[in-house]
Short mmCIF file of C-alpha atoms and ligand atoms in Angstrom, two decimals:
data_model
loop_
_atom_site.label_atom_id
_atom_site.label_comp_id
_atom_site.label_asym_id
_atom_site.label_seq_id
_atom_site.Cartn_x
_atom_site.Cartn_y
_atom_site.Cartn_z
CA MET A 1 -0.50 161.50 -9.21
CA LYS A 2 2.11 162.22 -6.58
CA ILE A 3 5.44 161.01 -7.88
CA GLY A 4 8.79 160.80 -6.13
CA ILE A 5 11.92 160.77 -8.28
CA ALA A 6 15.17 159.36 -6.86
CA CYS A 7 18.13 160.22 -9.06
CA TYR A 8 21.72 161.39 -9.24
CA PRO A 9 21.98 165.17 -9.19
CA THR A 10 25.05 165.43 -11.41
CA PHE A 11 25.33 166.53 -15.05
CA GLY A 12 25.13 162.88 -16.18
CA GLY A 13 22.36 161.71 -18.47
CA SER A 14 20.35 159.68 -15.94
CA GLY A 15 19.90 162.71 -13.67
CA VAL A 16 19.11 164.91 -16.65
CA VAL A 17 16.45 162.52 -17.94
CA ALA A 18 14.96 162.20 -14.43
CA THR A 19 14.83 165.97 -14.07
CA GLU A 20 13.34 166.61 -17.49
CA LEU A 21 10.75 163.89 -16.85
CA GLY A 22 9.84 165.45 -13.50
CA HIS A 23 9.31 168.85 -15.12
CA GLU A 24 7.18 167.34 -17.88
CA LEU A 25 5.04 165.47 -15.34
CA ALA A 26 4.57 168.64 -13.28
CA VAL A 27 3.45 170.57 -16.37
CA ARG A 28 0.86 167.82 -16.88
CA GLY A 29 -0.57 168.43 -13.39
CA HIS A 30 1.29 165.84 -11.30
CA ASP A 31 3.07 166.67 -8.04
CA VAL A 32 6.73 165.77 -8.37
CA HIS A 33 9.16 165.34 -5.49
CA PHE A 34 12.85 164.99 -6.30
CA ILE A 35 14.91 163.11 -3.73
CA SER A 36 18.70 163.25 -3.99
CA TYR A 37 21.85 164.23 -2.13
CA ALA A 38 22.14 167.56 -3.97
CA LEU A 39 19.97 169.73 -6.18
CA PRO A 40 19.78 168.09 -9.64
CA SER A 41 21.69 170.22 -12.15
CA ARG A 42 18.74 171.02 -14.43
CA LEU A 43 16.08 171.28 -11.72
CA ASN A 44 13.99 174.45 -11.72
CA LEU A 45 12.85 174.90 -8.14
CA PHE A 46 10.55 177.72 -9.19
CA ALA A 47 8.48 175.43 -11.39
CA GLU A 48 4.99 174.76 -10.10
CA ARG A 49 4.31 171.37 -8.46
CA VAL A 50 8.05 170.60 -8.25
CA SER A 51 9.85 170.19 -4.93
CA TYR A 52 13.19 168.94 -3.81
CA HIS A 53 13.99 166.90 -0.70
CA GLU A 54 17.65 166.58 0.15
CA VAL A 55 19.06 163.38 1.60
CA THR A 56 21.50 164.06 4.38
CA VAL A 57 23.91 161.31 5.31
CA PRO A 58 25.17 161.75 8.85
CA THR A 59 28.68 160.54 9.49
CA TYR A 60 29.83 158.59 12.50
CA PRO A 61 33.38 157.51 13.39
CA LEU A 62 32.36 153.88 12.89
CA PHE A 63 31.22 154.54 9.33
CA ASN A 64 34.09 154.19 6.96
CA TYR A 65 31.37 154.31 4.30
CA PRO A 66 28.34 156.40 5.39
CA PRO A 67 25.26 154.40 4.30
CA TYR A 68 23.66 156.68 1.68
CA ASP A 69 21.31 153.88 0.57
CA LEU A 70 19.74 153.74 4.03
CA ALA A 71 19.47 157.50 4.37
CA LEU A 72 17.83 157.61 0.93
CA ALA A 73 15.34 154.87 1.85
CA THR A 74 14.49 156.73 5.04
CA ARG A 75 14.00 159.99 3.12
CA ILE A 76 11.75 158.27 0.59
CA VAL A 77 9.60 156.93 3.44
CA ASP A 78 9.46 160.38 5.00
CA VAL A 79 8.45 162.08 1.74
CA ALA A 80 5.97 159.30 0.89
CA LEU A 81 4.21 159.70 4.23
CA HIS A 82 4.18 163.47 4.38
CA GLU A 83 3.55 164.23 0.73
CA GLY A 84 1.36 161.20 -0.01
CA LEU A 85 3.50 159.68 -2.78
CA ASP A 86 1.84 157.08 -5.00
CA ILE A 87 5.01 156.14 -6.85
CA ILE A 88 8.74 156.36 -6.46
CA HIS A 89 10.57 156.37 -9.80
CA ALA A 90 14.18 155.24 -9.34
CA HIS A 91 16.59 156.42 -12.05
CA TYR A 92 19.75 154.26 -12.32
CA ALA A 93 19.44 150.93 -10.53
CA LEU A 94 22.06 151.38 -7.84
CA PRO A 95 21.34 152.34 -5.22
CA HIS A 96 18.02 153.95 -6.12
CA ALA A 97 16.02 150.81 -6.93
CA ILE A 98 17.25 149.14 -3.75
CA SER A 99 16.49 152.11 -1.52
CA ALA A 100 13.09 152.46 -3.19
CA HIS A 101 12.30 148.82 -2.51
CA LEU A 102 13.41 149.15 1.09
CA ALA A 103 11.16 152.18 1.51
CA GLN A 104 8.31 150.24 -0.06
CA GLU A 105 8.73 147.46 2.50
CA MET A 106 9.01 149.91 5.38
CA LEU A 107 5.74 151.56 4.37
CA LEU A 108 3.65 148.39 4.18
CA PRO A 109 0.72 148.01 4.30
CA ARG A 110 0.63 151.49 2.80
CA ARG A 111 1.12 151.35 -0.98
CA LEU A 112 4.18 152.84 -2.68
CA ALA A 113 4.75 151.59 -6.21
CA VAL A 114 8.34 151.37 -7.46
CA VAL A 115 9.26 152.05 -11.07
CA THR A 116 12.93 151.67 -12.01
CA THR A 117 14.55 153.08 -15.13
CA LEU A 118 17.82 151.49 -16.22
CA HIS A 119 20.08 154.03 -17.91
CA GLY A 120 23.30 152.36 -18.97
CA THR A 121 26.32 151.57 -16.87
CA ASP A 122 24.04 150.49 -14.02
CA VAL A 123 23.59 147.42 -16.26
CA THR A 124 26.62 147.36 -18.53
CA ILE A 125 29.40 148.07 -16.02
CA VAL A 126 28.45 148.58 -12.35
CA GLY A 127 25.66 146.00 -12.29
CA GLN A 128 27.94 143.34 -13.80
CA ASP A 129 30.57 143.69 -11.11
CA ARG A 130 30.33 140.55 -8.98
CA SER A 131 29.93 142.76 -5.90
CA TYR A 132 26.75 144.26 -7.31
CA LEU A 133 25.24 141.81 -9.79
CA PRO A 134 22.92 139.93 -7.38
CA ILE A 135 21.63 143.10 -5.77
CA THR A 136 21.08 144.76 -9.14
CA ARG A 137 19.03 141.74 -10.24
CA PHE A 138 17.13 141.94 -6.95
CA GLY A 139 16.36 145.63 -7.51
CA ILE A 140 15.10 144.90 -11.02
CA GLU A 141 12.94 141.97 -9.97
CA ARG A 142 11.41 143.72 -6.98
CA SER A 143 10.42 146.83 -8.91
CA ASP A 144 6.78 146.98 -9.95
CA ALA A 145 7.89 148.04 -13.41
CA VAL A 146 11.27 148.36 -15.06
CA THR A 147 12.12 150.44 -18.09
CA ALA A 148 15.28 150.63 -20.18
CA VAL A 149 16.18 153.63 -22.34
CA SER A 150 16.90 151.56 -25.47
CA GLU A 151 16.22 148.19 -27.04
CA TYR A 152 19.93 147.54 -26.73
CA LEU A 153 19.93 148.12 -22.98
CA ALA A 154 16.82 145.98 -22.50
CA ARG A 155 18.53 143.16 -24.43
CA VAL A 156 21.72 143.36 -22.36
CA THR A 157 19.67 143.46 -19.16
CA ARG A 158 17.90 140.26 -20.16
CA GLU A 159 21.17 138.59 -21.14
CA VAL A 160 23.08 139.57 -18.01
CA PHE A 161 20.45 139.25 -15.30
CA ASP A 162 17.86 136.96 -16.87
CA PRO A 163 15.38 138.67 -14.56
CA ALA A 164 11.94 137.36 -13.79
CA LYS A 165 10.60 140.71 -14.95
CA GLU A 166 9.35 142.34 -18.12
CA ILE A 167 11.46 145.26 -19.30
CA ASP A 168 9.61 148.06 -21.08
CA VAL A 169 11.67 150.13 -23.49
CA VAL A 170 10.95 153.83 -23.05
CA PRO A 171 13.49 155.91 -24.95
CA ASN A 172 14.81 159.23 -23.77
CA PHE A 173 13.12 162.35 -25.07
CA ILE A 174 13.50 166.05 -25.82
CA ASP A 175 11.23 169.05 -25.60
CA PRO A 176 11.22 170.12 -29.28
CA VAL A 177 10.41 173.71 -28.30
CA ARG A 178 13.46 174.08 -26.08
CA TRP A 179 15.82 172.02 -28.23
CA LYS A 180 15.58 173.52 -31.67
CA PRO A 181 17.73 174.90 -34.48
CA ASP A 182 18.42 178.58 -34.05
CA GLY A 183 18.11 179.29 -37.73
CA GLY A 184 21.06 181.57 -38.30
CA GLN A 185 23.58 181.58 -35.50
CA ARG A 186 25.81 178.94 -37.09
CA GLY A 187 29.35 180.18 -37.31
CA THR A 188 28.68 183.36 -35.39
CA THR A 189 29.40 182.28 -31.83
CA CYS A 190 32.28 183.66 -29.80
CA PHE A 191 33.94 180.27 -30.31
CA ALA A 192 33.92 180.03 -34.10
CA ARG A 193 34.16 183.12 -36.28
CA GLY A 194 34.72 184.23 -39.82
CA GLY A 195 33.40 181.12 -41.53
CA GLU A 196 35.01 178.66 -39.13
CA ARG A 197 32.92 175.58 -38.43
CA LEU A 198 32.15 174.44 -34.91
CA LEU A 199 32.41 170.85 -33.66
CA LEU A 200 30.93 170.09 -30.26
CA HIS A 201 31.25 167.35 -27.66
CA VAL A 202 29.45 167.15 -24.29
CA SER A 203 30.12 164.44 -21.72
CA ASN A 204 31.45 163.52 -18.32
CA PHE A 205 34.87 162.73 -19.85
CA ARG A 206 34.88 159.20 -18.45
CA PRO A 207 37.04 156.58 -20.26
CA VAL A 208 33.97 155.06 -21.95
CA LYS A 209 33.48 158.39 -23.81
CA ARG A 210 36.88 158.16 -25.57
CA VAL A 211 37.26 161.95 -25.58
CA VAL A 212 40.74 161.60 -27.04
CA ASP A 213 39.04 160.24 -30.18
CA VAL A 214 36.99 163.44 -30.36
CA VAL A 215 40.22 165.45 -30.47
CA GLU A 216 41.66 163.09 -33.10
CA VAL A 217 38.56 163.45 -35.29
CA PHE A 218 38.68 167.22 -34.90
CA ASP A 219 42.38 167.38 -35.75
CA ARG A 220 41.71 165.64 -39.06
CA VAL A 221 38.67 167.79 -39.85
CA ARG A 222 40.34 171.12 -39.14
CA ARG A 223 43.17 170.30 -41.58
CA GLU A 224 40.56 170.29 -44.38
CA VAL A 225 37.93 172.70 -43.09
CA PRO A 226 38.76 175.70 -40.85
CA SER A 227 37.05 174.86 -37.60
CA ARG A 228 37.10 174.85 -33.84
CA LEU A 229 36.13 172.32 -31.19
CA LEU A 230 34.08 173.03 -28.10
CA MET A 231 34.39 170.48 -25.27
CA ILE A 232 31.73 170.79 -22.56
CA GLY A 233 31.84 168.80 -19.34
CA ASP A 234 34.52 167.51 -17.05
CA GLY A 235 35.88 164.23 -15.80
CA PRO A 236 38.90 161.94 -15.52
CA ASP A 237 39.97 162.02 -19.19
CA ARG A 238 39.91 165.80 -19.60
CA PRO A 239 43.65 166.16 -18.82
CA ALA A 240 44.48 163.56 -21.50
CA ALA A 241 42.36 165.40 -24.06
CA GLU A 242 43.94 168.73 -23.14
CA ALA A 243 47.43 167.24 -23.32
CA LEU A 244 46.73 165.83 -26.78
CA CYS A 245 45.57 169.25 -28.00
CA ARG A 246 48.82 170.81 -26.79
CA GLU A 247 50.87 168.01 -28.32
CA LYS A 248 49.18 168.52 -31.68
CA GLY A 249 49.54 172.30 -31.47
CA ILE A 250 45.78 172.83 -31.68
CA ALA A 251 45.12 174.00 -28.12
CA GLY A 252 44.17 177.44 -29.44
CA LEU A 253 41.39 175.89 -31.52
CA VAL A 254 39.88 173.76 -28.76
CA HIS A 255 37.84 175.33 -25.98
CA PHE A 256 37.25 173.35 -22.80
CA LEU A 257 34.30 174.92 -20.99
CA GLY A 258 33.97 172.49 -18.07
CA ASN A 259 30.53 171.78 -16.68
CA THR A 260 28.07 174.38 -17.84
CA PRO A 261 24.30 174.17 -17.85
CA ALA A 262 24.23 176.33 -21.03
CA VAL A 263 24.35 173.37 -23.45
CA GLN A 264 20.92 174.17 -24.83
CA GLU A 265 22.09 177.64 -25.91
CA VAL A 266 25.35 176.43 -27.45
CA MET A 267 24.08 173.28 -29.20
CA PRO A 268 22.30 174.91 -32.17
CA ALA A 269 25.42 176.90 -33.02
CA ALA A 270 27.38 173.71 -33.71
CA ASP A 271 27.90 172.28 -37.20
CA LEU A 272 28.70 168.76 -36.03
CA TYR A 273 28.22 166.92 -32.75
CA VAL A 274 30.84 164.26 -32.01
CA LEU A 275 30.13 161.40 -29.59
CA THR A 276 32.78 158.68 -29.67
CA THR A 277 31.61 156.55 -26.74
CA ASP A 278 32.46 152.87 -27.15
CA MET A 279 29.18 151.84 -25.54
CA GLU A 280 26.41 154.38 -25.15
CA SER A 281 23.13 152.85 -24.03
CA PHE A 282 21.25 155.72 -25.66
CA GLY A 283 23.24 158.94 -26.08
CA LEU A 284 20.94 161.69 -24.81
CA SER A 285 23.29 164.45 -25.93
CA ALA A 286 23.20 163.04 -29.48
CA LEU A 287 19.42 163.31 -29.40
CA GLU A 288 19.63 166.88 -28.12
CA ALA A 289 22.03 167.66 -30.96
CA GLN A 290 19.67 166.19 -33.55
CA ALA A 291 16.73 168.13 -32.12
CA SER A 292 18.87 171.25 -32.52
CA GLY A 293 19.45 170.39 -36.18
CA VAL A 294 23.04 169.27 -35.65
CA PRO A 295 24.21 166.11 -37.48
CA VAL A 296 26.06 163.61 -35.28
CA LEU A 297 29.27 161.64 -35.79
CA GLY A 298 29.59 158.60 -33.54
CA TYR A 299 30.40 154.94 -33.20
CA ARG A 300 28.06 152.12 -34.19
CA ALA A 301 27.76 150.68 -30.70
CA GLY A 302 25.23 150.22 -27.93
CA GLY A 303 21.96 152.08 -28.42
CA LEU A 304 23.35 154.92 -30.57
CA PRO A 305 22.12 153.30 -33.82
CA GLU A 306 18.58 153.60 -32.39
CA VAL A 307 19.08 157.35 -32.06
CA ILE A 308 21.16 158.20 -35.15
CA GLU A 309 20.21 157.06 -38.63
CA SER A 310 23.62 156.66 -40.20
CA GLY A 311 23.90 158.31 -43.62
CA THR A 312 20.82 160.43 -42.96
CA THR A 313 21.00 162.27 -39.61
CA GLY A 314 24.73 161.80 -39.16
CA PHE A 315 27.29 159.05 -39.55
CA LEU A 316 28.18 155.99 -37.48
CA ARG A 317 31.44 154.08 -37.85
CA GLU A 318 32.92 151.08 -36.09
CA VAL A 319 34.49 151.86 -32.71
CA GLY A 320 37.94 153.38 -33.24
CA ASP A 321 37.44 154.35 -36.89
CA ILE A 322 38.64 157.91 -36.38
CA ASP A 323 39.67 158.35 -40.02
CA GLY A 324 36.23 157.23 -41.19
CA LEU A 325 34.40 159.63 -38.90
CA ALA A 326 36.68 162.50 -39.89
CA ALA A 327 36.12 161.75 -43.60
CA ASP A 328 32.33 161.75 -43.06
CA GLY A 329 32.55 165.03 -41.17
CA ILE A 330 34.74 166.68 -43.80
CA ALA A 331 32.43 165.57 -46.63
CA LEU A 332 29.40 166.96 -44.81
CA LEU A 333 31.03 170.28 -43.95
CA LYS A 334 32.23 170.77 -47.52
CA ASP A 335 28.78 170.21 -49.01
CA GLU A 336 26.33 172.81 -47.74
CA ARG A 337 23.34 171.09 -49.36
CA ALA A 338 24.19 167.72 -47.84
CA TRP A 339 24.71 169.39 -44.47
CA GLY A 340 21.33 171.13 -44.73
CA ALA A 341 19.59 167.86 -45.58
CA ALA A 342 21.26 166.05 -42.67
CA SER A 343 20.39 168.89 -40.30
CA GLN A 344 16.73 168.80 -41.34
CA ALA A 345 16.60 165.00 -41.15
CA ALA A 346 18.15 165.09 -37.69
CA ARG A 347 15.56 167.56 -36.47
CA ASP A 348 12.71 165.58 -38.07
CA ARG A 349 13.85 162.29 -36.55
CA ALA A 350 14.20 163.80 -33.08
CA VAL A 351 10.75 165.35 -33.21
CA SER A 352 8.93 162.42 -34.79
CA LEU A 353 10.41 159.67 -32.60
CA PHE A 354 11.53 161.30 -29.37
CA ALA A 355 9.24 164.23 -28.55
CA ALA A 356 8.40 164.58 -24.86
CA ASP A 357 4.63 164.40 -25.35
CA ALA A 358 4.70 160.84 -26.68
CA ILE A 359 7.40 159.49 -24.37
CA VAL A 360 6.08 161.04 -21.15
CA GLY A 361 2.71 159.52 -22.01
CA ARG A 362 4.39 156.10 -22.03
CA TYR A 363 5.78 156.64 -18.53
CA LEU A 364 2.34 157.77 -17.33
CA ALA A 365 0.76 154.64 -18.80
CA ILE A 366 3.29 152.53 -16.86
CA TYR A 367 2.53 154.42 -13.63
CA GLU A 368 -1.18 153.83 -14.13
CA ARG A 369 -0.59 150.16 -14.87
CA VAL A 370 1.42 149.53 -11.70
CA LEU A 371 -1.01 151.48 -9.55
CA ALA A 372 -3.75 149.19 -10.76
CA GLU A 373 -1.75 146.15 -9.60
CA PRO A 374 -1.00 144.99 -6.06
CA VAL A 375 2.29 146.34 -4.72
CA ALA A 376 5.25 143.95 -4.90
CA GLY A 377 6.93 142.98 -1.66
CA LEU A 378 5.85 141.32 1.55
CA GLY A 379 2.32 142.60 1.44
CA GLY A 380 1.89 142.13 -2.32
O1 LIG B 1 25.19 154.92 -17.41
C1 LIG B 1 25.91 155.92 -17.26
O2 LIG B 1 27.06 156.06 -17.65
C2 LIG B 1 25.35 157.01 -16.49
C3 LIG B 1 24.29 157.71 -17.20
C4 LIG B 1 24.47 159.07 -16.70
O3 LIG B 1 23.96 159.35 -15.62
O4 LIG B 1 25.20 159.79 -17.38
O5 LIG B 1 24.34 157.71 -18.65
C5 LIG B 1 23.50 156.77 -19.28
O6 LIG B 1 22.19 157.32 -19.25
C6 LIG B 1 21.88 158.31 -20.21
C7 LIG B 1 20.44 158.74 -19.99
O7 LIG B 1 19.56 157.68 -20.15
C8 LIG B 1 22.12 157.76 -21.60
O8 LIG B 1 21.77 158.74 -22.59
C9 LIG B 1 23.58 157.40 -21.74
O9 LIG B 1 23.78 156.81 -23.00
C10 LIG B 1 23.98 156.40 -20.66
N1 LIG B 1 25.45 156.25 -20.69
C11 LIG B 1 26.05 155.13 -21.08
O10 LIG B 1 25.45 154.14 -21.43
C12 LIG B 1 27.54 155.16 -21.07
#
């Protein structure tokens, strides 16, 4: 198949999932064409059967808001015609599903199937804004197939949009060969030494992530167990988290690395992964942690309970229960056998439920299904 992927290029989860999916499809012999306004952060341009087509958005004095959606639709048409795309897979509804649909209409009677994957805030926040709700519903309904990354997100999508469309749940996935425990590096990184334990958090530091809670959990843990905290990523709440560290006198124990693509190398060295989002549709980084044998502490909200088995692969507490999460973390770090069991269970769960082979096969089955149907839209 020849598959176009429209996605955000940033470090965020939807772009990461889109990029990983594209690589997996290319390895399986499909031609994959990424279409975005910048090179996706995890994209390997040297991989076989993978190419990247940049969307340029010309400015004009009249344009207070240059129309990216239109430039994207035009680029999709261009790539579809010149590369012979069968499918465009839109990751994150806005604007990708809309631009994909527009391209589909522009190409008629030539076939271009549209598959849309809903990732999270495209449904739970952005899509519910009155300015965007009708067009988000339109994008969902006009797609040939729609997937959501968790049962939770599929349920919210049905509740909010009541779309005349089936939603397939296809969870996010990991490559178990790339994301794996390192079997010995724990405690020996340049961040945590001499028996110190390492807590890790990775996100875009948006308010929904509650990064200040991560610092609060860490502050309680480090009073009982010598440890350090590694914060990877960047975003609006980073200054608040940094300020809190200084206020608490723990700035020397907390390392803010900013955006780094080296998460895969760092992850297995962590003892605990902390994800305190108040609504995570899935929590890809929590899955990557589990695959690396790292137990997860997080809140029982959104789709995270589908990823973490509380009490087995980590611990989930009600949103805001910082003391509870810290107590769980301390208990685990003080009991090497319990930690080992949780680490093994985390790895086993990630591999048995979320391995790329099984999940990519589900996307391929959806592609084949839509290609066997008439294309939606004016000519469908
Ligand atoms: O929805 C977002 O906030 C954006 C998106 C992203 O690009 O970071 O994150 C969502 O998609 C990820 C990949 O499917 C999920 O693992 C995240 O849970 C989800 N984020 C939220 O729901 C907050």
